[in-house]
């Protein structure tokens, strides 16, 4: 997998992006709620891979910045959310020169060719007490998601690779981040009457932790991670 075609792919998806999200509104509501559990309203927030900016806006930041490799996504985001700031930036090229209390990345990790490089870039945009929240799809759902894509029931993902917990934690260790929590939620990503109780039932907690579609990993910046290591050139 390489990131050469990623911007072009999402430029092509951009005009229909919000329509795809509306189709998967149950999933997106759960995704936003999962992020809002960690990121308090009124924070200074960066969203990487922000697409049309709705997730960032839903977090109600005091200062919100979104970056994305796709110029078409950034153009739409800027039109939709004039109170937030959006920049075209490829995460694989490193951090932007700003620091945030919260960096969030929703459904982006599967599109980057090197997860550790991506994690280092995100770690480099955290304040010393900053928090990174990474949300990805559980790879156990890979075949279902693939089928849904073939049946045009979900957005075409382009080149991607679902990330396991081990992939994420290993990359985070390489980026000198400290794991705070890893949880899974959402067993029923559609509004199916009678089955949704699985997403809140206490008895189903263990099943959700194993098979929930939404994986949320929360990391703290390691103290002193921004200081140059002895003998390095910075
Ligand atoms: C599946 S979309 C998710 C968008 C948004 N976070 C959401 O959940 O609605 C992935 C986004 O990540 C962006 N992206 C992929 N690779 C990137 C990179 N290397 N740097 C910045 N953005 C990237 C894509 O352009 C796309 O908008």
Tab-separated table of C-alpha atoms and ligand atoms in Angstrom:
chain	number	residue	atom	x	y	z
A	1	UNK	CA	0.000	0.000	0.000
A	2	UNK	CA	1.308	3.513	-0.708
A	3	UNK	CA	-0.237	6.955	-0.238
A	4	UNK	CA	0.326	8.204	-3.816
A	5	UNK	CA	-3.255	7.629	-4.943
A	6	UNK	CA	-4.985	8.332	-1.617
A	7	UNK	CA	-5.541	12.060	-2.207
A	8	UNK	CA	-6.895	11.396	-5.709
A	9	UNK	CA	-9.174	8.650	-4.424
A	10	UNK	CA	-10.706	10.904	-1.761
A	11	UNK	CA	-10.909	13.856	-4.188
A	12	UNK	CA	-13.123	11.546	-6.255
A	13	UNK	CA	-15.206	10.499	-3.231
A	14	UNK	CA	-15.563	14.078	-1.867
A	15	UNK	CA	-18.705	15.191	-3.806
A	16	UNK	CA	-20.617	12.158	-2.454
A	17	UNK	CA	-18.953	11.922	0.952
A	18	UNK	CA	-21.778	13.424	2.991
A	19	UNK	CA	-24.319	11.231	1.171
A	20	UNK	CA	-22.324	8.126	2.183
A	21	UNK	CA	-22.229	9.391	5.758
A	22	UNK	CA	-25.976	9.987	5.783
A	23	UNK	CA	-26.460	6.390	4.633
A	24	UNK	CA	-24.333	5.191	7.552
A	25	UNK	CA	-25.785	7.685	10.044
A	26	UNK	CA	-26.121	5.128	12.837
A	27	UNK	CA	-22.406	4.317	12.593
A	28	UNK	CA	-21.408	8.010	12.422
A	29	UNK	CA	-23.532	8.926	15.435
A	30	UNK	CA	-21.837	6.164	17.430
A	31	UNK	CA	-18.415	7.303	16.175
A	32	UNK	CA	-19.035	10.914	17.212
A	33	UNK	CA	-20.357	9.818	20.611
A	34	UNK	CA	-17.291	7.651	21.167
A	35	UNK	CA	-14.965	10.604	20.452
A	36	UNK	CA	-17.039	12.996	22.577
A	37	UNK	CA	-16.637	10.651	25.570
A	38	UNK	CA	-12.912	11.534	25.532
A	39	UNK	CA	-12.747	15.047	24.039
A	40	UNK	CA	-14.562	17.692	26.126
A	41	UNK	CA	-16.386	20.493	24.284
A	42	UNK	CA	-14.390	23.718	24.271
A	43	UNK	CA	-11.003	22.034	23.734
A	44	UNK	CA	-8.232	22.862	21.289
A	45	UNK	CA	-8.594	20.037	18.772
A	46	UNK	CA	-6.876	18.858	15.606
A	47	UNK	CA	-8.614	16.301	13.405
A	48	UNK	CA	-6.334	14.505	10.968
A	49	UNK	CA	-8.013	13.092	7.857
A	50	UNK	CA	-10.976	15.374	8.569
A	51	UNK	CA	-12.752	14.954	5.187
A	52	UNK	CA	-15.708	17.405	5.155
A	53	UNK	CA	-15.146	18.446	8.778
A	54	UNK	CA	-18.356	17.207	10.418
A	55	UNK	CA	-16.669	15.109	13.084
A	56	UNK	CA	-14.459	18.016	14.131
A	57	UNK	CA	-17.496	20.334	14.258
A	58	UNK	CA	-19.441	17.787	16.339
A	59	UNK	CA	-16.755	18.033	19.060
A	60	UNK	CA	-17.601	21.733	19.483
A	61	UNK	CA	-13.957	22.823	19.883
A	62	UNK	CA	-12.899	26.239	21.191
A	63	UNK	CA	-10.321	26.080	18.423
A	64	UNK	CA	-10.621	23.409	15.746
A	65	UNK	CA	-8.210	22.627	12.942
A	66	UNK	CA	-8.696	19.904	10.336
A	67	UNK	CA	-6.056	18.550	7.983
A	68	UNK	CA	-6.568	16.240	5.027
A	69	UNK	CA	-4.539	15.062	2.057
A	70	UNK	CA	-7.504	15.684	-0.283
A	71	UNK	CA	-7.881	19.292	-1.538
A	72	UNK	CA	-11.495	18.585	-2.577
A	73	UNK	CA	-12.397	17.479	0.978
A	74	UNK	CA	-10.708	20.557	2.463
A	75	UNK	CA	-12.562	22.868	0.084
A	76	UNK	CA	-15.918	21.376	1.132
A	77	UNK	CA	-14.983	21.424	4.843
A	78	UNK	CA	-14.028	25.124	4.658
A	79	UNK	CA	-17.359	25.987	3.010
A	80	UNK	CA	-19.399	23.968	5.521
A	81	UNK	CA	-17.631	25.060	8.696
A	82	UNK	CA	-16.327	28.642	8.351
A	83	UNK	CA	-15.640	28.821	12.115
A	84	UNK	CA	-13.006	26.065	11.874
A	85	UNK	CA	-9.652	26.093	10.100
A	86	UNK	CA	-8.778	23.537	7.404
A	87	UNK	CA	-5.472	22.798	5.687
A	88	UNK	CA	-4.364	20.432	2.935
A	89	UNK	CA	-1.608	18.352	4.508
A	90	UNK	CA	-0.249	14.826	4.039
A	91	UNK	CA	0.309	13.248	7.451
A	92	UNK	CA	3.041	11.058	5.998
A	93	UNK	CA	5.113	14.225	5.494
A	94	UNK	CA	5.179	14.852	9.266
A	95	UNK	CA	3.410	17.161	11.724
A	96	UNK	CA	2.238	20.704	11.079
A	97	UNK	CA	3.927	23.316	13.224
A	98	UNK	CA	1.188	23.620	15.867
A	99	UNK	CA	0.301	21.772	19.084
A	100	UNK	CA	-3.110	20.663	20.324
A	101	UNK	CA	-4.644	19.311	23.536
A	102	UNK	CA	-6.472	16.660	21.519
A	103	UNK	CA	-5.582	15.070	18.198
A	104	UNK	CA	-8.292	12.829	16.771
A	105	UNK	CA	-8.068	10.465	13.818
A	106	UNK	CA	-11.255	8.676	12.762
A	107	UNK	CA	-11.020	6.007	10.067
A	108	UNK	CA	-7.705	7.302	8.744
A	109	UNK	CA	-5.146	4.768	10.039
A	110	UNK	CA	-6.215	2.199	7.438
A	111	UNK	CA	-5.302	4.593	4.605
A	112	UNK	CA	-1.725	5.428	5.571
A	113	UNK	CA	1.121	3.292	4.217
A	114	UNK	CA	3.168	3.404	7.435
A	115	UNK	CA	1.246	3.546	10.711
A	116	UNK	CA	4.278	4.354	12.854
A	117	UNK	CA	5.220	7.360	10.689
A	118	UNK	CA	1.601	8.513	10.965
A	119	UNK	CA	1.625	8.034	14.769
A	120	UNK	CA	4.861	9.991	15.098
A	121	UNK	CA	3.364	12.861	13.092
A	122	UNK	CA	0.279	12.865	15.344
A	123	UNK	CA	2.391	12.648	18.522
A	124	UNK	CA	4.388	15.628	17.245
A	125	UNK	CA	1.247	17.779	17.234
A	126	UNK	CA	0.301	17.087	20.881
A	127	UNK	CA	1.025	19.427	23.756
A	128	UNK	CA	2.991	17.859	26.626
A	129	UNK	CA	-0.275	16.774	28.279
A	130	UNK	CA	-2.037	16.160	24.993
A	131	UNK	CA	-4.243	13.177	24.160
A	132	UNK	CA	-4.483	11.240	20.905
A	133	UNK	CA	-7.755	9.466	20.085
A	134	UNK	CA	-7.578	7.001	17.234
A	135	UNK	CA	-10.718	5.325	15.929
A	136	UNK	CA	-10.558	2.506	13.409
A	137	UNK	CA	-12.772	-0.352	12.248
A	138	UNK	CA	-12.252	-3.720	13.936
A	139	UNK	CA	-10.482	-5.969	11.359
A	140	UNK	CA	-12.894	-8.781	12.377
A	141	UNK	CA	-15.475	-6.829	10.363
A	142	UNK	CA	-13.246	-6.780	7.248
A	143	UNK	CA	-15.246	-9.320	5.203
A	144	UNK	CA	-18.578	-7.626	6.069
A	145	UNK	CA	-17.225	-4.193	5.149
A	146	UNK	CA	-15.752	-5.563	1.923
A	147	UNK	CA	-19.094	-7.100	0.950
A	148	UNK	CA	-20.963	-3.880	1.808
A	149	UNK	CA	-18.552	-1.989	-0.441
A	150	UNK	CA	-19.065	-4.463	-3.308
A	151	UNK	CA	-22.839	-4.025	-2.934
A	152	UNK	CA	-22.420	-0.196	-2.970
A	153	UNK	CA	-23.846	-0.032	0.537
A	154	UNK	CA	-20.817	1.862	1.849
A	155	UNK	CA	-18.230	4.338	0.666
A	156	UNK	CA	-15.473	2.924	-1.579
A	157	UNK	CA	-12.337	2.805	0.596
A	158	UNK	CA	-9.682	2.598	-2.137
A	159	UNK	CA	-6.362	1.070	-1.114
A	160	UNK	CA	-6.525	0.295	2.633
A	161	UNK	CA	-5.521	-2.111	5.367
A	162	UNK	CA	-7.597	-2.676	8.524
A	163	UNK	CA	-5.478	-2.225	11.669
A	164	UNK	CA	-5.422	-4.651	14.580
A	165	UNK	CA	-4.938	-3.610	18.195
A	166	UNK	CA	-1.377	-4.953	18.005
A	167	UNK	CA	-0.654	-2.838	14.886
A	168	UNK	CA	-1.932	0.277	16.642
A	169	UNK	CA	-0.210	-0.256	19.980
A	170	UNK	CA	3.107	-1.219	18.347
A	171	UNK	CA	3.069	1.933	16.214
A	172	UNK	CA	2.157	4.036	19.255
A	173	UNK	CA	5.077	2.643	21.255
A	174	UNK	CA	7.366	3.572	18.332
A	175	UNK	CA	5.938	7.094	18.544
A	176	UNK	CA	6.572	7.240	22.319
A	177	UNK	CA	2.891	7.460	23.204
A	178	UNK	CA	1.429	5.878	26.357
A	179	UNK	CA	-1.693	3.751	26.019
A	180	UNK	CA	-4.518	4.921	28.249
A	181	UNK	CA	-7.348	2.718	26.991
A	182	UNK	CA	-8.531	0.518	24.159
A	183	UNK	CA	-12.240	-0.214	23.807
A	184	UNK	CA	-14.607	-1.581	21.205
A	185	UNK	CA	-18.266	-0.705	20.718
A	186	UNK	CA	-21.134	-1.032	18.246
A	187	UNK	CA	-22.248	-4.543	17.415
A	188	UNK	CA	-25.238	-3.392	15.353
A	189	UNK	CA	-24.271	-0.547	12.999
A	190	UNK	CA	-27.751	-0.353	11.450
A	191	UNK	CA	-30.986	0.706	13.044
A	192	UNK	CA	-32.374	-2.816	13.462
A	193	UNK	CA	-35.390	-2.847	15.740
A	194	UNK	CA	-35.013	-5.277	18.597
A	195	UNK	CA	-31.307	-6.011	18.136
A	196	UNK	CA	-29.893	-2.634	19.140
A	197	UNK	CA	-30.116	-3.531	22.806
A	198	UNK	CA	-26.906	-5.501	22.245
A	199	UNK	CA	-25.064	-2.174	22.134
A	200	UNK	CA	-26.009	-1.253	25.665
A	201	UNK	CA	-26.791	-4.541	27.453
A	202	UNK	CA	-24.392	-5.155	30.339
A	203	UNK	CA	-24.313	-8.893	29.630
A	204	UNK	CA	-23.030	-8.149	26.079
A	205	UNK	CA	-20.053	-6.081	27.280
A	206	UNK	CA	-17.525	-8.877	26.629
A	207	UNK	CA	-18.960	-9.513	23.167
A	208	UNK	CA	-18.694	-5.793	22.343
A	209	UNK	CA	-15.068	-5.682	23.494
A	210	UNK	CA	-14.247	-8.500	21.112
A	211	UNK	CA	-16.496	-7.882	18.124
A	212	UNK	CA	-17.558	-4.224	18.307
A	213	UNK	CA	-17.048	-2.446	14.968
A	214	UNK	CA	-15.603	0.762	16.426
A	215	UNK	CA	-12.152	0.420	18.005
A	216	UNK	CA	-11.119	3.445	20.047
A	217	UNK	CA	-7.535	3.727	21.255
A	218	UNK	CA	-6.602	6.613	23.565
A	219	UNK	CA	-2.968	7.610	24.120
A	220	UNK	CA	-1.261	10.208	26.279
A	221	UNK	CA	1.766	12.139	25.108
A	222	UNK	CA	4.815	10.835	26.960
A	223	UNK	CA	6.353	13.517	29.193
A	224	UNK	CA	9.412	15.011	27.519
A	225	UNK	CA	8.641	13.291	24.213
A	226	UNK	CA	9.242	16.605	22.456
A	227	UNK	CA	12.682	17.101	23.941
A	228	UNK	CA	15.511	16.118	21.599
A	229	UNK	CA	17.165	12.843	22.605
A	230	UNK	CA	20.818	13.164	23.721
A	231	UNK	CA	23.146	12.977	20.738
A	232	UNK	CA	20.349	13.614	18.206
A	233	UNK	CA	20.299	16.700	16.041
A	234	UNK	CA	16.734	17.430	17.223
B	1	LIG	C1	-12.467	7.328	5.522
B	1	LIG	S1	-12.151	9.053	5.487
B	1	LIG	C2	-12.552	9.512	7.153
B	1	LIG	C3	-12.859	10.959	7.261
B	1	LIG	C4	-13.352	11.468	8.623
B	1	LIG	N1	-12.344	11.317	9.635
B	1	LIG	C5	-14.616	10.768	9.012
B	1	LIG	O1	-14.568	9.857	9.826
B	1	LIG	O2	-15.655	11.130	8.450
B	1	LIG	C6	-10.362	9.118	5.511
B	1	LIG	C7	-9.833	10.533	5.290
B	1	LIG	O3	-8.419	10.511	5.575
B	1	LIG	C8	-7.762	11.288	4.594
B	1	LIG	N2	-6.358	10.837	4.512
B	1	LIG	C9	-5.916	9.630	4.099
B	1	LIG	N3	-4.568	9.584	4.137
B	1	LIG	C10	-4.157	10.788	4.603
B	1	LIG	C11	-2.870	11.356	4.855
B	1	LIG	N4	-1.738	10.673	4.607
B	1	LIG	N5	-2.807	12.621	5.331
B	1	LIG	C12	-3.948	13.327	5.573
B	1	LIG	N6	-5.191	12.852	5.335
B	1	LIG	C13	-5.303	11.588	4.854
B	1	LIG	C14	-8.562	11.047	3.327
B	1	LIG	O4	-8.355	12.034	2.336
B	1	LIG	C15	-9.994	11.018	3.852
B	1	LIG	O5	-10.605	12.270	3.827
